[in-house]
Amino acid sequence: MTFFDVLTLIGGLSLFLFGMNLMGDALEKRAGQGLKNLLGKLTGSKTAGFLTGVGVTAVIQSSSATTVMVVGFVNSGLMALRQAIYVIMGANVGTTVTAWILSLSGIESSNFLVRLFKPTSFTPILALIGVALYMMGKSGKKKDTGLILLGFATLMFGMETMSGAVAGLKNMEGFRELLLIFTNPILGVIAGAVLTAIIQSSSASVGILQAVSSTGQITFGAAIPIIMGQNIGTCVTAMLSSIGTNRSARRAAVVHLAFNIIGTAVWLTIFELLRALVDIPLLSGNIDQLGIAIVHSVFNVLCTVLLLPMAFFLERLACRIIPDHTGNDSVPELDERLMATPSVAMERCHEVTMNMGLTAVRATRNAMRELRKHEDKRAESIREDEQTADRYEDELGTYLVKLSGCPLSDQDRVEAAELLHMIGDFERISDHAVNILEATEELRGKGMSFTPAAMEEMSKMFGAVDEILDLALTAFIHADLTAAREVEPLEQVVDTLKEQLRSRHILRLQEGKCSMEAGFVWADLLTDLERIADHCSNIAGCVVQMQKSRLDIHGYLDSVRTGSEEYRQRYNFYARKYALV
């Protein structure tokens, strides 16, 4: 092996790692909605959690990324530790898919149809299609598909380049002697663990082992301990990601490490006992790419078969290693670890924004009740909800800005922009709730009250605002376009009601039925209620635009108001429903 072969090996390794990273990121981005759906089906059952781990890892081609995701979920309180155990086990099986894909490079045959399945035959075509899609595709989905194909082609070219560069090693006596060291199972496990820990990807380290196996110098007996060690090395990523998390998240990382260490210890012991008691000629034979894929899959499946029924034991072991009295147990609602999978992080932002919306609407409804009857606890809860909404706005705003710098799909990018708009609207709604509360407190503090006729009129306004809040929240939570389209005609009715109530109150002032000071409070209440309706209109507009995957709220509102027959019908319906007597 010459100096130039070493340079070729370095270049091939670089292409291999870059292609794997590129393909994984593009797959993750392209399958964003699919990941959301998979993770949304998580339950406490073993089967659902296990299959979710297999599916997600097969999609994004990285058990490390899946495990980091799981640590983030547990840290955010989205997943229980027991659920995380099943997903982690599934991830270990899902990661074997990559080795089977890479094993295609070992196909050798003179048959034309068989040779078509060899990567060197079809990757140039995939690369050409990928370039065409990436350069000429107008939609983000086509560009992402192009990147997937380009990543796969780069990965396979890197694999072929590495295999070609190490081909000369098969004639080197020193290389054969070096490989004899790894027939020692402990050294083999250590070598596999260290290599995987350095590159932080078991799929990549297995691929490197497959490339080296093309020399024909690696035996089954040497490869098996190395593959076992690779499973331990991949735990480094999850352990690093658990730094600074709560107890449950650190326990999830410990479970991942314990699962692989126990599985390796048990099956390596059984393997060595069998080798000592029985002469197995296969172990002295050379292993190829396909053999490595088979060993990798069999080992991971055996580990799962061994430990899946013992999830409770792994949970207890993690709790013993990370006891309850150590560290913090706070649960952040937004965890930056989830940004490793942007589509999942976006789904989490949507859920937290939903909580913010529920908080703001609750505060507003309580504020309207305060005008009718005062309760100290209710008044206190309104202010607490407003402070919570402020906190949500700060945290979500910061998180969404950071998330916008990640590789998002077109749909997720539009949703991030829409959520940034919506959190401002929800925060302002909570501010207006406090304004309403302060207005009612001013009335009580000065011993003033509205006339029965005024309260009857205000009840109509409260009813309209309560319904528009419900429609806007329903539209956002359930992506309900029917509810969203109901908001704008009702908002126009609220505007009309505001003017009518203001005019009627001026008439009462002129007739001496109401004081000037009460009139100022009345005007403030109407302004706050009308602005709440405006913010509901903005939220509904964002929901409609998210469905269209574009951001043009003002254009949407203008098109609605210039109006269809349906809009006029809904406006007339709400005008009759909230008509003043």
XYZ file of C-alpha atoms in Angstrom:
581
model
C 0.000 0.000 0.000
C 1.681 3.208 -1.212
C 1.519 6.773 0.036
C -0.906 7.595 -2.766
C -3.133 4.697 -1.733
C -3.328 6.293 1.727
C -4.381 9.599 0.159
C -7.026 7.765 -1.862
C -8.239 6.035 1.312
C -8.557 9.384 3.103
C -10.491 10.810 0.163
C -12.767 7.782 0.010
C -13.412 7.915 3.762
C -14.232 11.629 3.513
C -16.676 11.020 0.654
C -18.214 8.101 2.555
C -18.804 10.074 5.769
C -20.008 13.169 3.883
C -22.396 11.110 1.752
C -23.828 9.364 4.798
C -24.363 12.677 6.585
C -25.866 14.321 3.493
C -28.221 11.426 2.806
C -29.303 11.203 6.457
C -30.073 14.929 6.720
C -31.977 14.941 3.422
C -33.959 11.822 4.359
C -34.858 13.384 7.683
C -35.960 16.620 6.028
C -37.895 14.855 3.250
C -39.686 12.538 5.688
C -40.547 15.284 8.180
C -44.295 14.645 8.258
C -43.720 10.891 8.322
C -41.509 11.268 11.394
C -44.200 13.343 13.098
C -46.781 10.654 12.384
C -44.519 7.842 13.576
C -43.679 9.593 16.834
C -47.307 10.592 17.321
C -48.259 6.908 17.497
C -46.025 6.213 20.483
C -47.775 4.364 23.286
C -46.634 2.570 26.397
C -46.732 -0.825 24.647
C -43.522 -2.653 23.860
C -44.469 -3.276 20.240
C -45.405 0.333 19.406
C -42.251 1.750 20.997
C -39.988 -0.871 19.435
C -41.448 -0.469 15.933
C -41.239 3.315 16.246
C -37.524 3.041 17.027
C -37.002 0.715 14.059
C -39.007 2.928 11.698
C -37.458 6.264 12.656
C -33.902 4.892 12.539
C -34.517 3.226 9.172
C -35.803 6.567 7.843
C -32.996 8.814 9.095
C -30.258 6.129 8.883
C -28.803 6.895 12.306
C -29.440 5.187 15.624
C -27.377 7.935 17.304
C -29.767 10.624 16.018
C -32.772 8.584 17.164
C -31.312 8.101 20.634
C -30.446 11.802 20.953
C -34.047 12.509 19.952
C -35.286 10.130 22.650
C -33.111 11.836 25.285
C -34.664 15.152 24.212
C -38.188 13.707 24.444
C -37.591 12.328 27.926
C -35.972 15.597 29.012
C -39.044 17.503 27.761
C -41.464 15.161 29.521
C -42.908 13.943 26.194
C -41.867 10.349 26.752
C -41.642 8.168 29.838
C -38.426 6.285 30.573
C -40.124 2.918 29.950
C -41.278 4.099 26.501
C -37.761 5.335 25.754
C -36.328 1.877 26.489
C -38.461 0.256 23.790
C -37.603 2.954 21.244
C -33.866 2.605 21.975
C -34.077 -1.150 21.413
C -35.869 -0.571 18.121
C -33.212 1.935 17.058
C -30.504 -0.710 17.519
C -32.317 -2.979 15.060
C -33.197 -0.163 12.643
C -29.567 0.864 12.245
C -28.731 -2.488 10.607
C -30.491 -1.344 7.413
C -27.442 0.717 6.416
C -25.105 -2.299 6.509
C -27.424 -4.227 4.178
C -27.429 -1.338 1.694
C -23.626 -1.092 1.815
C -23.287 -4.853 1.329
C -24.504 -4.379 -2.257
C -20.998 -3.171 -3.123
C -19.716 -6.719 -2.616
C -21.815 -8.216 -5.438
C -19.643 -10.158 -7.878
C -21.155 -11.839 -10.942
C -20.850 -11.987 -14.705
C -24.637 -12.016 -15.055
C -25.851 -8.706 -16.496
C -29.006 -8.473 -14.344
C -27.106 -9.294 -11.146
C -24.412 -6.728 -11.973
C -27.134 -4.061 -12.261
C -27.626 -4.355 -8.497
C -23.964 -3.505 -7.860
C -23.732 0.158 -6.742
C -21.046 1.031 -9.289
C -23.641 0.191 -11.956
C -26.616 2.209 -10.773
C -25.169 5.009 -8.582
C -23.998 7.069 -11.600
C -27.602 7.104 -12.817
C -28.840 8.041 -9.333
C -26.222 10.809 -9.167
C -27.379 12.187 -12.535
C -31.029 12.136 -11.473
C -30.080 13.707 -8.138
C -28.174 16.548 -9.795
C -31.073 17.171 -12.181
C -33.625 17.282 -9.351
C -31.447 19.491 -7.162
C -30.509 21.995 -9.882
C -33.789 22.137 -11.785
C -36.382 21.237 -9.168
C -38.468 24.209 -8.072
C -40.053 22.685 -4.978
C -38.161 21.922 -1.782
C -39.331 18.298 -1.901
C -37.711 17.712 -5.291
C -34.464 19.315 -4.122
C -34.493 17.153 -0.982
C -35.061 14.030 -3.085
C -32.134 15.107 -5.256
C -29.924 15.471 -2.179
C -30.929 11.989 -0.986
C -29.840 10.489 -4.302
C -26.635 12.557 -4.382
C -25.847 11.588 -0.791
C -26.374 7.909 -1.553
C -24.226 8.121 -4.698
C -21.455 9.932 -2.786
C -21.669 7.357 -0.009
C -21.318 4.434 -2.400
C -18.520 6.080 -4.418
C -16.672 6.665 -1.149
C -17.218 3.011 -0.230
C -15.830 1.830 -3.581
C -12.880 4.224 -3.301
C -12.008 2.946 0.180
C -12.286 -0.666 -0.977
C -9.977 0.042 -3.919
C -7.461 1.903 -1.746
C -7.141 -0.927 0.803
C -7.020 -3.684 -1.826
C -3.212 -3.745 -1.663
C -3.314 -4.615 2.047
C -4.229 -8.225 1.292
C -0.632 -8.883 0.205
C 0.951 -7.212 3.245
C 2.159 -9.574 5.957
C 2.146 -6.753 8.520
C -1.560 -6.113 7.930
C -2.395 -9.777 8.468
C -0.412 -9.765 11.709
C -2.218 -6.624 12.845
C -5.592 -8.257 12.264
C -4.526 -11.246 14.368
C -4.536 -8.914 17.385
C -8.295 -8.465 17.007
C -8.923 -12.167 17.334
C -8.548 -11.332 21.038
C -12.224 -10.559 21.826
C -11.478 -7.828 24.365
C -9.192 -5.959 21.975
C -11.742 -6.396 19.171
C -14.531 -4.899 21.284
C -12.291 -1.998 22.339
C -11.256 -1.317 18.737
C -14.864 -1.274 17.531
C -15.983 0.937 20.421
C -13.148 3.469 19.986
C -13.620 3.775 16.205
C -17.372 4.309 16.580
C -16.928 6.748 19.464
C -14.571 8.853 17.329
C -16.851 9.134 14.283
C -20.053 8.909 16.402
C -21.883 6.632 13.991
C -22.150 2.857 14.204
C -23.479 2.769 10.619
C -20.355 4.565 9.384
C -17.971 2.372 11.399
C -19.701 -0.777 10.118
C -19.331 0.620 6.587
C -15.607 1.169 7.144
C -15.285 -2.405 8.399
C -17.112 -3.608 5.272
C -14.686 -1.659 3.069
C -11.664 -3.181 4.838
C -13.220 -6.642 4.548
C -12.811 -6.365 0.755
C -9.127 -7.225 1.319
C -10.194 -10.760 2.238
C -8.060 -10.651 5.372
C -10.728 -10.210 8.083
C -12.138 -13.405 9.555
C -15.543 -13.971 11.136
C -13.806 -14.537 14.470
C -12.117 -11.112 14.340
C -15.120 -9.225 12.943
C -17.709 -10.366 15.491
C -16.076 -8.716 18.577
C -15.433 -5.532 16.561
C -19.119 -5.349 15.560
C -20.142 -5.873 19.184
C -17.820 -3.068 20.258
C -19.306 -0.742 17.648
C -22.655 -0.973 19.435
C -21.022 0.257 22.638
C -19.168 3.098 20.893
C -22.366 4.517 19.413
C -23.598 5.276 22.962
C -21.117 8.155 23.241
C -23.402 10.503 21.281
C -26.368 9.909 23.585
C -24.218 10.194 26.716
C -22.837 13.545 25.531
C -26.333 14.800 24.668
C -27.577 13.936 28.178
C -25.170 16.385 29.826
C -27.202 19.122 31.503
C -30.518 17.255 31.223
C -32.845 16.153 33.999
C -32.652 12.807 35.777
C -35.040 10.992 33.456
C -33.105 12.001 30.328
C -29.795 10.922 31.870
C -31.398 7.620 32.789
C -32.472 7.155 29.146
C -28.844 7.618 28.032
C -27.708 5.162 30.726
C -30.294 2.640 29.495
C -28.818 2.889 25.987
C -25.314 2.271 27.321
C -26.417 -0.539 29.663
C -28.411 -2.235 26.892
C -25.368 -2.431 24.612
C -22.854 -3.342 27.329
C -25.048 -6.121 28.754
C -25.905 -7.434 25.301
C -22.235 -7.448 24.287
C -21.093 -9.062 27.559
C -23.681 -11.862 27.384
C -23.355 -12.750 23.715
C -19.559 -12.319 23.625
C -19.295 -14.731 26.565
C -21.559 -17.257 24.821
C -19.603 -16.773 21.587
C -16.251 -17.400 23.277
C -17.577 -20.454 25.144
C -18.848 -21.952 21.907
C -15.547 -21.240 20.201
C -13.662 -22.909 23.075
C -15.924 -25.977 23.196
C -16.719 -26.476 19.522
C -14.510 -26.189 16.469
C -16.402 -23.891 14.107
C -14.526 -23.681 10.769
C -16.624 -20.696 9.690
C -14.934 -18.475 12.299
C -11.552 -18.940 10.585
C -13.031 -18.100 7.188
C -12.897 -14.636 5.649
C -15.886 -12.384 6.060
C -17.218 -10.106 3.289
C -19.598 -7.137 3.192
C -22.692 -9.347 3.216
C -21.345 -11.412 6.096
C -20.772 -8.271 8.157
C -24.350 -7.107 7.464
C -25.676 -10.502 8.578
C -23.563 -10.576 11.764
C -24.535 -6.978 12.575
C -28.253 -7.743 12.191
C -28.158 -11.057 14.051
C -26.263 -9.552 16.983
C -28.656 -6.597 17.352
C -31.709 -8.827 17.081
C -30.289 -11.234 19.679
C -29.624 -8.324 22.072
C -33.227 -7.198 21.662
C -34.597 -10.720 22.162
C -32.528 -11.002 25.347
C -33.396 -7.640 26.899
C -36.827 -6.668 25.553
C -38.581 -8.772 28.232
C -36.242 -7.198 30.817
C -37.127 -3.548 30.242
C -38.113 -3.241 33.904
C -34.606 -4.419 34.888
C -32.932 -1.801 32.676
C -35.229 0.845 34.152
C -34.339 -0.173 37.714
C -30.638 -0.293 36.848
C -30.776 3.236 35.392
C -32.625 4.479 38.487
C -29.988 2.848 40.696
C -27.128 4.466 38.741
C -28.918 7.873 38.623
C -30.785 7.936 41.981
C -33.663 10.311 42.715
C -31.679 12.573 45.014
C -29.054 13.506 42.402
C -29.283 16.521 40.080
C -32.347 18.424 38.951
C -35.641 17.055 37.700
C -36.958 20.123 35.883
C -38.720 19.522 32.579
C -38.023 22.102 29.845
C -40.862 22.396 27.362
C -38.477 23.186 24.501
C -35.266 21.165 24.302
C -32.576 22.187 21.813
C -31.619 18.514 21.434
C -34.791 18.088 19.394
C -33.301 20.410 16.760
C -31.232 17.423 15.647
C -34.512 16.423 13.999
C -36.033 19.759 12.879
C -39.418 18.345 11.846
C -39.904 16.886 15.332
C -38.716 20.131 16.959
C -41.290 22.007 14.847
C -44.040 19.678 16.027
C -42.981 20.376 19.614
C -43.141 24.133 18.952
C -46.681 23.655 17.675
C -47.647 21.824 20.878
C -46.117 24.486 23.133
C -47.818 27.240 21.126
C -51.075 25.360 21.645
C -50.462 25.466 25.418
C -49.776 29.191 25.112
C -53.045 29.684 23.224
C -55.027 27.782 25.851
C -53.418 29.926 28.555
C -54.253 33.211 26.800
C -57.853 32.185 26.081
C -58.357 31.020 29.675
C -57.094 34.368 30.961
C -59.471 36.288 28.663
C -62.527 34.261 29.621
C -61.735 34.670 33.306
C -61.311 38.422 32.804
C -64.784 38.681 31.228
C -66.248 36.747 34.192
C -64.595 39.241 36.564
C -66.817 42.041 35.253
C -69.890 40.116 36.385
C -68.518 38.800 39.696
C -65.190 39.308 41.439
C -63.108 36.440 42.871
C -59.632 37.032 44.332
C -58.239 33.685 43.128
C -59.546 34.242 39.622
C -57.998 37.697 39.410
C -54.679 36.261 40.571
C -54.859 33.451 38.000
C -55.398 35.984 35.173
C -52.156 37.750 36.024
C -50.316 34.430 36.378
C -51.582 33.336 32.968
C -50.409 36.610 31.432
C -46.921 36.104 32.880
C -46.924 32.525 31.586
C -47.877 33.764 28.116
C -44.985 36.288 28.265
C -42.582 33.481 29.150
C -43.922 31.335 26.332
C -43.402 34.172 23.852
C -39.764 34.672 24.918
C -38.904 30.961 24.873
C -40.780 30.115 21.690
C -39.479 33.176 19.855
C -35.857 32.349 20.687
C -36.317 28.665 19.888
C -38.074 29.275 16.561
C -35.403 31.721 15.407
C -32.708 29.114 16.134
C -34.795 26.396 14.505
C -35.195 28.512 11.369
C -31.445 28.143 10.854
C -31.803 24.341 10.633
C -32.546 22.456 7.390
C -36.348 22.719 7.328
C -38.776 21.607 4.649
C -40.717 24.349 2.841
C -43.834 23.545 4.843
C -41.981 23.629 8.174
C -40.288 26.908 7.216
C -43.688 28.517 6.555
C -45.023 27.071 9.828
C -42.070 28.521 11.762
C -42.826 31.982 10.347
C -46.542 31.596 11.100
C -45.880 30.471 14.674
C -43.686 33.524 15.236
C -46.685 35.639 14.216
C -49.134 33.644 16.327
C -47.181 33.731 19.569
C -47.252 37.536 19.334
C -51.027 37.445 18.890
C -51.567 35.055 21.804
C -49.326 37.178 24.030
C -51.270 40.328 23.135
C -54.557 38.554 23.881
C -53.291 37.768 27.392
C -52.236 41.430 27.789
C -55.742 42.564 26.869
C -57.140 40.085 29.417
C -55.149 41.883 32.141
C -56.369 45.238 30.770
C -59.972 44.033 31.128
C -59.228 42.883 34.671
C -57.707 46.268 35.554
C -60.713 48.052 34.094
C -63.101 46.042 36.289
C -60.871 46.685 39.309
C -61.029 50.411 38.558
C -64.824 50.237 38.525
C -64.919 48.484 41.911
C -62.202 50.692 43.401
C -64.164 53.842 42.571
C -67.504 52.352 43.561
C -68.852 52.626 40.028
C -70.984 50.203 38.031
C -72.651 49.969 34.644
C -76.383 50.170 34.210
C -78.370 46.928 33.695
C -78.943 47.972 30.058
C -75.189 48.471 29.565
C -74.403 45.081 31.119
C -76.935 43.430 28.822
C -75.256 45.013 25.810
C -71.796 44.016 27.081
C -73.002 40.421 27.435
C -73.599 40.380 23.669
C -70.054 41.581 23.099
C -68.677 39.016 25.544
C -70.603 36.259 23.745
C -69.173 37.251 20.355
C -65.612 37.492 21.718
C -65.935 34.175 23.534
C -67.053 32.476 20.303
C -64.295 34.035 18.191
C -61.708 32.888 20.732
C -63.109 29.367 20.517
C -63.090 29.413 16.701
C -59.509 30.715 16.469
C -58.213 28.192 18.999
C -60.042 25.306 17.327
C -58.693 26.375 13.939
C -55.114 26.395 15.270
C -55.180 23.217 17.390
C -56.941 21.045 14.808
C -55.823 22.851 11.611
C -59.564 23.329 11.024
C -60.004 25.497 7.933
C -63.791 25.599 8.369
C -63.411 27.166 11.809
C -60.689 29.503 10.500
C -62.976 30.860 7.769
C -65.688 31.570 10.366
C -63.420 33.960 12.261
C -63.231 36.880 9.833
C -66.999 37.503 9.409
C -67.409 37.287 13.204
C -64.509 39.732 13.661
C -66.356 42.236 11.457
C -69.453 41.765 13.614
C -67.351 42.522 16.721
C -66.129 45.736 15.044
C -69.740 46.727 14.348
C -70.774 45.877 17.912
C -68.004 48.060 19.287
C -69.304 51.094 17.394
C -72.901 50.356 18.353
C -72.064 49.935 22.039
C -69.995 53.117 22.029
C -72.839 55.094 20.424
C -75.420 53.748 22.878
C -73.201 54.609 25.830
C -72.771 58.171 24.584
C -76.559 58.408 24.464
C -76.778 57.220 28.101
C -74.178 59.825 29.064
C -76.255 62.536 27.397
C -79.345 61.337 29.264
C -77.439 61.345 32.573
C -77.842 57.605 33.121
C -74.105 56.987 33.314
C -71.084 58.907 34.639
C -68.213 60.208 32.530
C -65.656 58.133 34.479
C -67.641 54.936 33.856
C -67.776 55.958 30.210
C -63.954 55.980 30.000
C -63.795 52.460 31.457
C -66.510 51.382 29.025
C -64.496 52.682 26.064
C -61.347 50.911 27.313
C -63.214 47.614 27.633
C -64.599 47.882 24.107
C -61.148 48.661 22.691
C -59.578 45.639 24.409
C -62.362 43.303 23.272
C -62.198 44.551 19.685
C -58.412 44.087 19.610
C -58.747 40.550 20.963
C -61.004 39.817 17.980
C -58.371 41.352 15.660
C -55.712 39.014 17.026
C -58.066 36.047 16.569
C -58.443 37.125 12.946
C -54.645 37.133 12.546
C -54.397 33.642 14.055
C -57.072 32.266 11.724
C -55.286 33.858 8.768
C -52.040 32.147 9.798
C -53.809 28.777 9.966
C -55.156 29.202 6.424
C -51.757 30.295 5.114
C -50.007 27.332 6.789
C -52.278 25.019 4.831
C -51.296 26.845 1.630
C -47.577 26.667 2.599
C -47.077 30.389 2.107
C -47.076 33.525 4.239
C -49.458 36.296 3.141
C -51.872 37.082 5.954
C -52.834 40.554 4.736
C -53.494 39.261 1.232
C -55.741 36.560 2.675
C -57.698 39.008 4.847
C -58.173 41.436 1.951
C -59.440 38.672 -0.329
C -61.917 37.491 2.325
C -63.260 40.947 3.120
C -63.752 41.887 -0.518
C -65.833 38.997 -0.219
C -67.491 35.966 -1.435
C -71.166 35.201 -1.069
C -70.255 32.706 1.685
C -68.550 35.483 3.655
C -71.595 37.734 3.408
C -73.869 34.911 4.523
C -71.724 34.156 7.589
C -71.481 37.848 8.443
C -75.263 38.190 8.323
C -75.644 35.063 10.458
C -73.397 36.428 13.231
C -74.930 39.917 12.939
C -78.361 38.441 13.674
C -76.993 36.196 16.438
C -75.402 39.104 18.330
C -77.857 41.840 17.381
C -78.626 44.358 20.156
C -82.181 44.653 21.361
